[in-house]
Coordinates of C-alpha atoms and ligand atoms in Angstrom, one line a residue:
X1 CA -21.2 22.9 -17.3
X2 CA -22.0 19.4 -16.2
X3 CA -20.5 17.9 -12.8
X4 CA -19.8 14.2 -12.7
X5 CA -19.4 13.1 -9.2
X6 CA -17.9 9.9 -8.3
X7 CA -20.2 7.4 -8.0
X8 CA -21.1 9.1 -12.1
X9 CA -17.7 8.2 -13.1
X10 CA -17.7 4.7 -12.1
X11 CA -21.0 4.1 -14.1
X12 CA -19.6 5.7 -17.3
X13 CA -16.1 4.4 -17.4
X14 CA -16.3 0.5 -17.0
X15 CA -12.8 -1.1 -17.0
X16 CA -13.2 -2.3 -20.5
X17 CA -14.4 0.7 -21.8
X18 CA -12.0 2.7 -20.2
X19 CA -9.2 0.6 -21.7
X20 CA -10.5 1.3 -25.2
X21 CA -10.4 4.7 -24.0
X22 CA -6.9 5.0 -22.7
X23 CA -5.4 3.2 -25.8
X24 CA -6.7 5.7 -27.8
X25 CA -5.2 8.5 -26.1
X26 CA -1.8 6.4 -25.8
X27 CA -1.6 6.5 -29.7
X28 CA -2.3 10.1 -29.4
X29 CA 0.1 11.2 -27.8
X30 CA 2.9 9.0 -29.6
X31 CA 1.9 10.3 -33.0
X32 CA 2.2 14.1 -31.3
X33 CA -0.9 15.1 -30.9
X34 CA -1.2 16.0 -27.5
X35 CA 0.4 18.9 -25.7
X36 CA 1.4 17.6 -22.3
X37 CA 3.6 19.9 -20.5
X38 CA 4.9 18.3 -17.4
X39 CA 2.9 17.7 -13.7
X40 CA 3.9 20.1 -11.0
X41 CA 3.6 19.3 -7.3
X42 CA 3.2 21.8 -4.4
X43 CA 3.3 21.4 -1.0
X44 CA 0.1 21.8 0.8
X45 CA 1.6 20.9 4.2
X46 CA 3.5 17.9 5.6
X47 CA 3.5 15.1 3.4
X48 CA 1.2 16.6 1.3
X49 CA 0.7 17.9 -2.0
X50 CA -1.1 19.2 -5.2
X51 CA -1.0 17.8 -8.4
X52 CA -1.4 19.7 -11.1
X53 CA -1.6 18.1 -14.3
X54 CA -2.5 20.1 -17.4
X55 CA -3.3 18.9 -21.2
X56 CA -4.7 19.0 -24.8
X57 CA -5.7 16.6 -27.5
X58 CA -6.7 17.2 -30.4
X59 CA -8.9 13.8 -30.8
X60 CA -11.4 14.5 -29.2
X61 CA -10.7 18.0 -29.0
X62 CA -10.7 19.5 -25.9
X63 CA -8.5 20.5 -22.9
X64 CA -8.3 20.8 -19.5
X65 CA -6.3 20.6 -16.0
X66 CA -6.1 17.5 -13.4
X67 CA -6.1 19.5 -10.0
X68 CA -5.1 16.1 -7.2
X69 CA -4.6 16.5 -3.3
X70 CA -2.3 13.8 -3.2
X71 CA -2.6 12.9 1.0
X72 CA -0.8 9.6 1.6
X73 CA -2.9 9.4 5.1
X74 CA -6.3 9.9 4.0
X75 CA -7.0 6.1 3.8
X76 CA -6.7 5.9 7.3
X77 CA -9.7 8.3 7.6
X78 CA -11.5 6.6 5.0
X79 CA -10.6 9.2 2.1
X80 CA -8.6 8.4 -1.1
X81 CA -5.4 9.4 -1.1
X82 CA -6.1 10.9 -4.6
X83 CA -8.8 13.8 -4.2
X84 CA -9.5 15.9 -6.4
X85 CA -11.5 17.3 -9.7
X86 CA -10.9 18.0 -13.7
X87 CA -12.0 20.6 -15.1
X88 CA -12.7 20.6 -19.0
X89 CA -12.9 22.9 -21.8
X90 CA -14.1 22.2 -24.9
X91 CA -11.6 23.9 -27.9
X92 CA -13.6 25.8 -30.1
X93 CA -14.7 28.6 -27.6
X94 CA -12.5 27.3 -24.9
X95 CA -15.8 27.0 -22.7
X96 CA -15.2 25.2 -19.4
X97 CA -17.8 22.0 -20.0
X98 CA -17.3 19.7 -17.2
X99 CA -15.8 19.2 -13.8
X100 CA -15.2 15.4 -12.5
X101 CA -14.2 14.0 -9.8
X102 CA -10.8 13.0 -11.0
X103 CA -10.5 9.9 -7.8
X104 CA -12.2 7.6 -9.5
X105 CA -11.1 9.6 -13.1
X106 CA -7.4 8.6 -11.7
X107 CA -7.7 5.1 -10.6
X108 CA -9.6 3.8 -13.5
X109 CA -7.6 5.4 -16.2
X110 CA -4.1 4.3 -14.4
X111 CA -5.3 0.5 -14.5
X112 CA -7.0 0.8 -17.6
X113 CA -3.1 2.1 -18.8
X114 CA -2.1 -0.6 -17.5
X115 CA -4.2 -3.1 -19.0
X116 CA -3.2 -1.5 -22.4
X117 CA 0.3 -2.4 -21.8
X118 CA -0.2 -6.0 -20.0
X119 CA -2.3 -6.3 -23.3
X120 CA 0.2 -4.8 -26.1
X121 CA 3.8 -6.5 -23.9
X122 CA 2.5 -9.7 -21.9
X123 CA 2.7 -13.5 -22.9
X124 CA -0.8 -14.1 -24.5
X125 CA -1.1 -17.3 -22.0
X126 CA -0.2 -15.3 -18.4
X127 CA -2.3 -16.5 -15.9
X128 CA -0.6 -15.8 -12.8
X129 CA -1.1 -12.7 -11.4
X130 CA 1.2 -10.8 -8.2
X131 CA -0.7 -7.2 -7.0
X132 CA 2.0 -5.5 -4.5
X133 CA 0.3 -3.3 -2.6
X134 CA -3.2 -3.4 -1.7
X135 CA -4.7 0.2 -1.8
X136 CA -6.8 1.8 -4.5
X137 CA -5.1 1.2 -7.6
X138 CA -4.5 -2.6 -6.0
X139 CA -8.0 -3.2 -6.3
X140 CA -8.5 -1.3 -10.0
X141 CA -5.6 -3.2 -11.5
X142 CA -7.0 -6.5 -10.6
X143 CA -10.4 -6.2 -12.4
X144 CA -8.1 -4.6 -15.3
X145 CA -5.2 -7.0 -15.4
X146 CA -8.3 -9.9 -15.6
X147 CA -9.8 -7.9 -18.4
X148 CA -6.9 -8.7 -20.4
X149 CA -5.4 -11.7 -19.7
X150 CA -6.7 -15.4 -18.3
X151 CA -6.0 -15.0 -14.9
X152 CA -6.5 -17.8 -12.6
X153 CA -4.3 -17.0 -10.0
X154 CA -4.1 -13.7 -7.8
X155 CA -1.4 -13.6 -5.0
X156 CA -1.7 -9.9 -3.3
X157 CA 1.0 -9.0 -1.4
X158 CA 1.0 -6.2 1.4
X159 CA 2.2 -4.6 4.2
X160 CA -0.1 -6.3 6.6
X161 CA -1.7 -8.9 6.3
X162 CA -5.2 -7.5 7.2
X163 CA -5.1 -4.9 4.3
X164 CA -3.9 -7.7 1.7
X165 CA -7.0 -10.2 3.0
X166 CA -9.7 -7.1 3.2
X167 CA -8.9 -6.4 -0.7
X168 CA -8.4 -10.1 -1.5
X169 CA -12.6 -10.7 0.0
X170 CA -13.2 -7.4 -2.1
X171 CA -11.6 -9.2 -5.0
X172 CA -13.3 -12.5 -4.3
X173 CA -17.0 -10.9 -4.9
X174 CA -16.0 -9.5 -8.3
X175 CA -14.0 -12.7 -9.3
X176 CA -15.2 -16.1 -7.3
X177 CA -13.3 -17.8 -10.0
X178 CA -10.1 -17.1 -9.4
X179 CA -7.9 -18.7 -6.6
X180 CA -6.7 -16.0 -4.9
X181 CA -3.6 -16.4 -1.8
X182 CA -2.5 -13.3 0.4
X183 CA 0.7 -12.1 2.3
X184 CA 3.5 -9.9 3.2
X185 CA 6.0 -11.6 1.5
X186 CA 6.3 -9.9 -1.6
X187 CA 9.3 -12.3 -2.9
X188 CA 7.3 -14.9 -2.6
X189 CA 4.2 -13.3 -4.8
X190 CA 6.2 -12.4 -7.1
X191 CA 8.3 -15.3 -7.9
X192 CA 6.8 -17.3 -11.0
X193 CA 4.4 -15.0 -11.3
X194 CA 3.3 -14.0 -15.2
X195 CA 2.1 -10.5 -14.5
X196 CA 3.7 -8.3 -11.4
X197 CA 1.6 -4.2 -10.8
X198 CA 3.8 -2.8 -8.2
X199 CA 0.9 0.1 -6.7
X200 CA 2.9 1.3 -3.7
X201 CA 4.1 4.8 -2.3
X202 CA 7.3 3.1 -1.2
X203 CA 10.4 5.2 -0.5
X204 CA 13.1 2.5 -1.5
X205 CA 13.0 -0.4 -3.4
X206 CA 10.6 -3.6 -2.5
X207 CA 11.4 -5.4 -5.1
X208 CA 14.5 -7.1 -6.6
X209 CA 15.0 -8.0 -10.1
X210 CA 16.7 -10.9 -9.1
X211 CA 13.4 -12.0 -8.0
X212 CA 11.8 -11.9 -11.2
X213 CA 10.9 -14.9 -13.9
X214 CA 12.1 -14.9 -17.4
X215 CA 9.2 -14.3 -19.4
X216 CA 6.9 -11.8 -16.3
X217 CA 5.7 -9.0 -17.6
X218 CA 5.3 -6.5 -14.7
X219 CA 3.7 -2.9 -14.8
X220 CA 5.4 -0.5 -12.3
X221 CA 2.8 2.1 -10.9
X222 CA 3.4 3.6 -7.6
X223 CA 6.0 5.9 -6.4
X224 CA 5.9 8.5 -9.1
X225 CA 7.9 11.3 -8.0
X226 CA 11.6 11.2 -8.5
X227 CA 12.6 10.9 -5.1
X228 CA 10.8 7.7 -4.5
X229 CA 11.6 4.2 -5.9
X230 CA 9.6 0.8 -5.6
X231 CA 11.8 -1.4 -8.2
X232 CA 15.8 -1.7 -7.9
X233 CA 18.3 -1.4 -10.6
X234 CA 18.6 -4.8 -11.1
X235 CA 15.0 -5.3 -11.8
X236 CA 15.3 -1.9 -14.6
X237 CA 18.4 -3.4 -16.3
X238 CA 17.1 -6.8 -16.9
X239 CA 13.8 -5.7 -18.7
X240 CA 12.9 -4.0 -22.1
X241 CA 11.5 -1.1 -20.7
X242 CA 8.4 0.5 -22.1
X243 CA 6.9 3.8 -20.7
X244 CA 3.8 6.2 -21.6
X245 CA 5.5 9.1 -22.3
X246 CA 8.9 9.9 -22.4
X247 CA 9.2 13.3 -20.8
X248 CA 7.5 12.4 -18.2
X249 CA 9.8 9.1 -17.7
X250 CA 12.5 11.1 -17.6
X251 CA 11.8 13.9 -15.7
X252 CA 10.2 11.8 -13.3
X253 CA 10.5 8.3 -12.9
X254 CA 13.2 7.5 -10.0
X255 CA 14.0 4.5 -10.7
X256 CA 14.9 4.9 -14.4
X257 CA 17.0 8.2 -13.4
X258 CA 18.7 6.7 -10.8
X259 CA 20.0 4.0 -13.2
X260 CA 21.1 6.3 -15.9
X261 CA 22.6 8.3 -13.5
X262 CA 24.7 5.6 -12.1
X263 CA 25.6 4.5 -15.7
X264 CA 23.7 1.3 -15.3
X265 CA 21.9 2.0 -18.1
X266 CA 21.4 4.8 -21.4
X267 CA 18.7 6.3 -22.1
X268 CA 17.6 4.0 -24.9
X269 CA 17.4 1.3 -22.6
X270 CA 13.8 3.2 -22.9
X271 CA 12.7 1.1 -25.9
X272 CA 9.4 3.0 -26.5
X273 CA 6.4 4.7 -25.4
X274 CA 3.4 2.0 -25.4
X275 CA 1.6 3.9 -27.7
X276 CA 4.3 3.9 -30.2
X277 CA 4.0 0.0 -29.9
X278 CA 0.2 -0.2 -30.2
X279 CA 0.7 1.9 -33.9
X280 CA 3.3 -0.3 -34.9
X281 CA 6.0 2.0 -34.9
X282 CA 8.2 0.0 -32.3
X283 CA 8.4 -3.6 -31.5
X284 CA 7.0 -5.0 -28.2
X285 CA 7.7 -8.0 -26.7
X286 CA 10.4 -9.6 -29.1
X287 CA 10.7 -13.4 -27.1
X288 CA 8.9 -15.6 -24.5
X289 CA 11.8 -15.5 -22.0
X290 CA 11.8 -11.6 -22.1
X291 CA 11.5 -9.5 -19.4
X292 CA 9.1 -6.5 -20.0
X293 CA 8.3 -3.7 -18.0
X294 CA 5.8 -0.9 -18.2
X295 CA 6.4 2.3 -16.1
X296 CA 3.7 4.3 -15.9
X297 CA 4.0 7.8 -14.7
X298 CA 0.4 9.0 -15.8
X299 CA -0.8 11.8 -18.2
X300 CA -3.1 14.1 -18.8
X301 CA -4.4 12.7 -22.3
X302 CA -5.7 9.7 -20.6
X303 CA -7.4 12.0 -17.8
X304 CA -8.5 14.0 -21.1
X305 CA -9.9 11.3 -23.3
X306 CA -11.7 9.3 -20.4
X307 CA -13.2 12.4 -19.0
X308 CA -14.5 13.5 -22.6
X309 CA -15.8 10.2 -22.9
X310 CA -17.9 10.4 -19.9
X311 CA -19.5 13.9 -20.0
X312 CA -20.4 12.6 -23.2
X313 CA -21.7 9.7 -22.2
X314 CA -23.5 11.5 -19.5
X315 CA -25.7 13.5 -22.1
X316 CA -26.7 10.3 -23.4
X317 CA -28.0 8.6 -20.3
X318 CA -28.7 11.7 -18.1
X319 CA -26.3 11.4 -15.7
X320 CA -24.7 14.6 -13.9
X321 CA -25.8 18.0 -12.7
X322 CA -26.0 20.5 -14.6
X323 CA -24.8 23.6 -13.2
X324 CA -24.8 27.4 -14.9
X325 CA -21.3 29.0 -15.0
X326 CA -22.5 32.3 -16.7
Ligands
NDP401 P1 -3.3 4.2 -1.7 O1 -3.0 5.3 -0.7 O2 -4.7 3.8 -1.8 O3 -2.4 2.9 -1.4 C1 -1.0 3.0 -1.2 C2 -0.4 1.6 -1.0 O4 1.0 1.7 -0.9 C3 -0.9 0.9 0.2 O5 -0.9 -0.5 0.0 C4 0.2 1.2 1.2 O6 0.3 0.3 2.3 C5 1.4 1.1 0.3 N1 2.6 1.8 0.9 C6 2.6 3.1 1.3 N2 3.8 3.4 1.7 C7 4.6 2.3 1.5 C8 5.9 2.0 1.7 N3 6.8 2.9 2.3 N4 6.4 0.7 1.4 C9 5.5 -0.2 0.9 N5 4.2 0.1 0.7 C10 3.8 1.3 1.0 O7 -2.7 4.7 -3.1 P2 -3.1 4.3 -4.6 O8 -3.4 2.9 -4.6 O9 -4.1 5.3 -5.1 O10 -1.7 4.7 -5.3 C11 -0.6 3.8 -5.2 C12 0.6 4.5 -5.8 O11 0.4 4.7 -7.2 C13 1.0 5.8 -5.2 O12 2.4 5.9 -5.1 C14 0.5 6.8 -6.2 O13 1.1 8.0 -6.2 C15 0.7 6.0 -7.5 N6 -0.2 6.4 -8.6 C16 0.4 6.4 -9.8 C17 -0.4 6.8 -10.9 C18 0.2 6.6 -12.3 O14 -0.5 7.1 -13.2 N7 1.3 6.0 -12.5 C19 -1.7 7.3 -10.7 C20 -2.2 7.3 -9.4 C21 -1.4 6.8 -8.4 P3 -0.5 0.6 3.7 O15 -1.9 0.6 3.4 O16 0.0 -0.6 4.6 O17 0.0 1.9 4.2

């Protein structure tokens, strides 16, 4: 098998590669041809757990499990909060072919989802961009949100204002161009904003619909277990909501089961899965005032189709080490 460490991943899977990638595997998996079963967590200890997320496509064929130590404090010690490996099999003699380090795997592949839905749901014109949050999916969905939109203006809003000014001089290296302004208020990045990523591990809401433009398009991120919530009810009533897979969304996404659960909205208030949208099987955005709203949840058939992509791309350029499992 061939191991792809991290620094491997990141030269396989550019951002715009990776979203060609990821939309892909979106369609996929809205015309049924993935088998997805749901992500389990166990707890390793305190606030910490195991992900595992398990999948198969069948373009490119090939399966595989997402194993993630998911450690909300490791960024204090200079660790990603998201450690962890994939291992892949290919589907003919169901040979394991690959393990990867699925940190990197993860980040890109989130953003890059992202990207596919700012791309498939947001005003062509958007060009003022709010990050809330300012850890390692912060940083990925910046270069991703510019990769798909004309983004002039990037307010980052955090919990402190040291983290939100370390990733805005990160930012500022990759993107001189754009005028980038930092905080703690995250009302004020938000407002008249065209594009809002909400990347946090909040608890409760930090963000009020009532805060939020006609016409934003905002990608909700963080906070993907069903006990935690970054947007209010407010904010998931007043936009067509869009998801990448429905399972998941509802199994798993607090926010949206919260609001069915208090009646606030149905079910359908789900419009479609963004993949649905990309084959033309749904509508997307339907007006320039309209409030749209990706939640992403995260699953296996992107972590399948990037990681295929790069083991194969690592044969091609040499990359990886190749170790005997026989
Ligand atoms: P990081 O640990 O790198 O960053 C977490 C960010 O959330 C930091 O800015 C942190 O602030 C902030 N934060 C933590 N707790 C709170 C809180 N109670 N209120 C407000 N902000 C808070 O994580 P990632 O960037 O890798 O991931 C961000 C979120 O996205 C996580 O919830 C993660 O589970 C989720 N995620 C979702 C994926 C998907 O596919 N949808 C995939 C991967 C991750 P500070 O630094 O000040 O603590």
């Amino acid at each position: 098998m061939i191991v792809l460490s991290s620094a491997d991943v990141a030269a396989l899977l550019p951002m715009e590669t990776a979203i060609e990638v990821v939309a892909g595997a979106m369609v996929a998996v809205s015309a049924g041809k993935a088998n997805l079963p749901l992500r389990s967590l166990v707890d390793v200890g305190g606030a910490n757990r195991l992900g595992i997320m398990p999948g198969a496509l069948a373009e490119p064929a090939c399966y595989g499990v997402k194993l993630l130590s998911l450690f909300p404090d490791n960024p204090a010690d200079g660790y990603s909060s998201h450690e962890g490996a994939m291992v892949l099999f290919e589907a003919r003699h169901g040979m394991v072919v690959a393990m990867v380090n699925a940190g990197p795997l993860t980040a890109i592949r989130t953003a890059a989802a992202s990207a596919v839905a700012t791309c498939t749901l947001a005003r062509p014109e958007a060009s003022v961009l709010a990050i809330v949050g300012t850890g390692e999916q912060a940083d990925h969905h910046i270069d991703a949100m510019l990769a798909v939109r004309p983004v002039g203006e990037l307010r980052i809003a955090g919990r402190t204002d040291a983290k939100a000014d370390a990733l805005a001089r990160k930012a500022a290296t990759r993107h001189p161009q754009v005028k980038i302004s930092t905080g703690t208020d995250i009302r004020a990045a938000v407002e008249g904003a065209d594009i809002v990523c909400t990347v946090t591990a909040a608890d409760e809401p930090i963000l009020s619909g009532e805060w939020i433009a006609a016409g934003t398009h905002l990608n909700v991120v963080g906070s993907s277990i069903p006990s935690k919530r970054e947007i209010d009810e407010e904010m998931v009533a007043r936009a067509a909501v869009f998801v990448d897979y429905r399972p998941s969304t509802f199994a798993q996404a607090g926010e949206i089961i919260r609001a069915i659960e208090s009646g606030r909205i149905g079910r359908e208030h789900v419009r479609a899965e963004i993949g649905e949208v990309l084959a033309g099987k749904a509508t997307g955005r339907t007006g320039a005032d309209q409030i749209t709203l990706y939640r992403s949840l995260g699953i296996a058939a992107q972590d399948l189709a990037c990681a295929a992509y790069c083991v194969e791309q690592a044969k091609v350029r040499g990359l990886g080490v190749t170790a005997p499992l026989e």
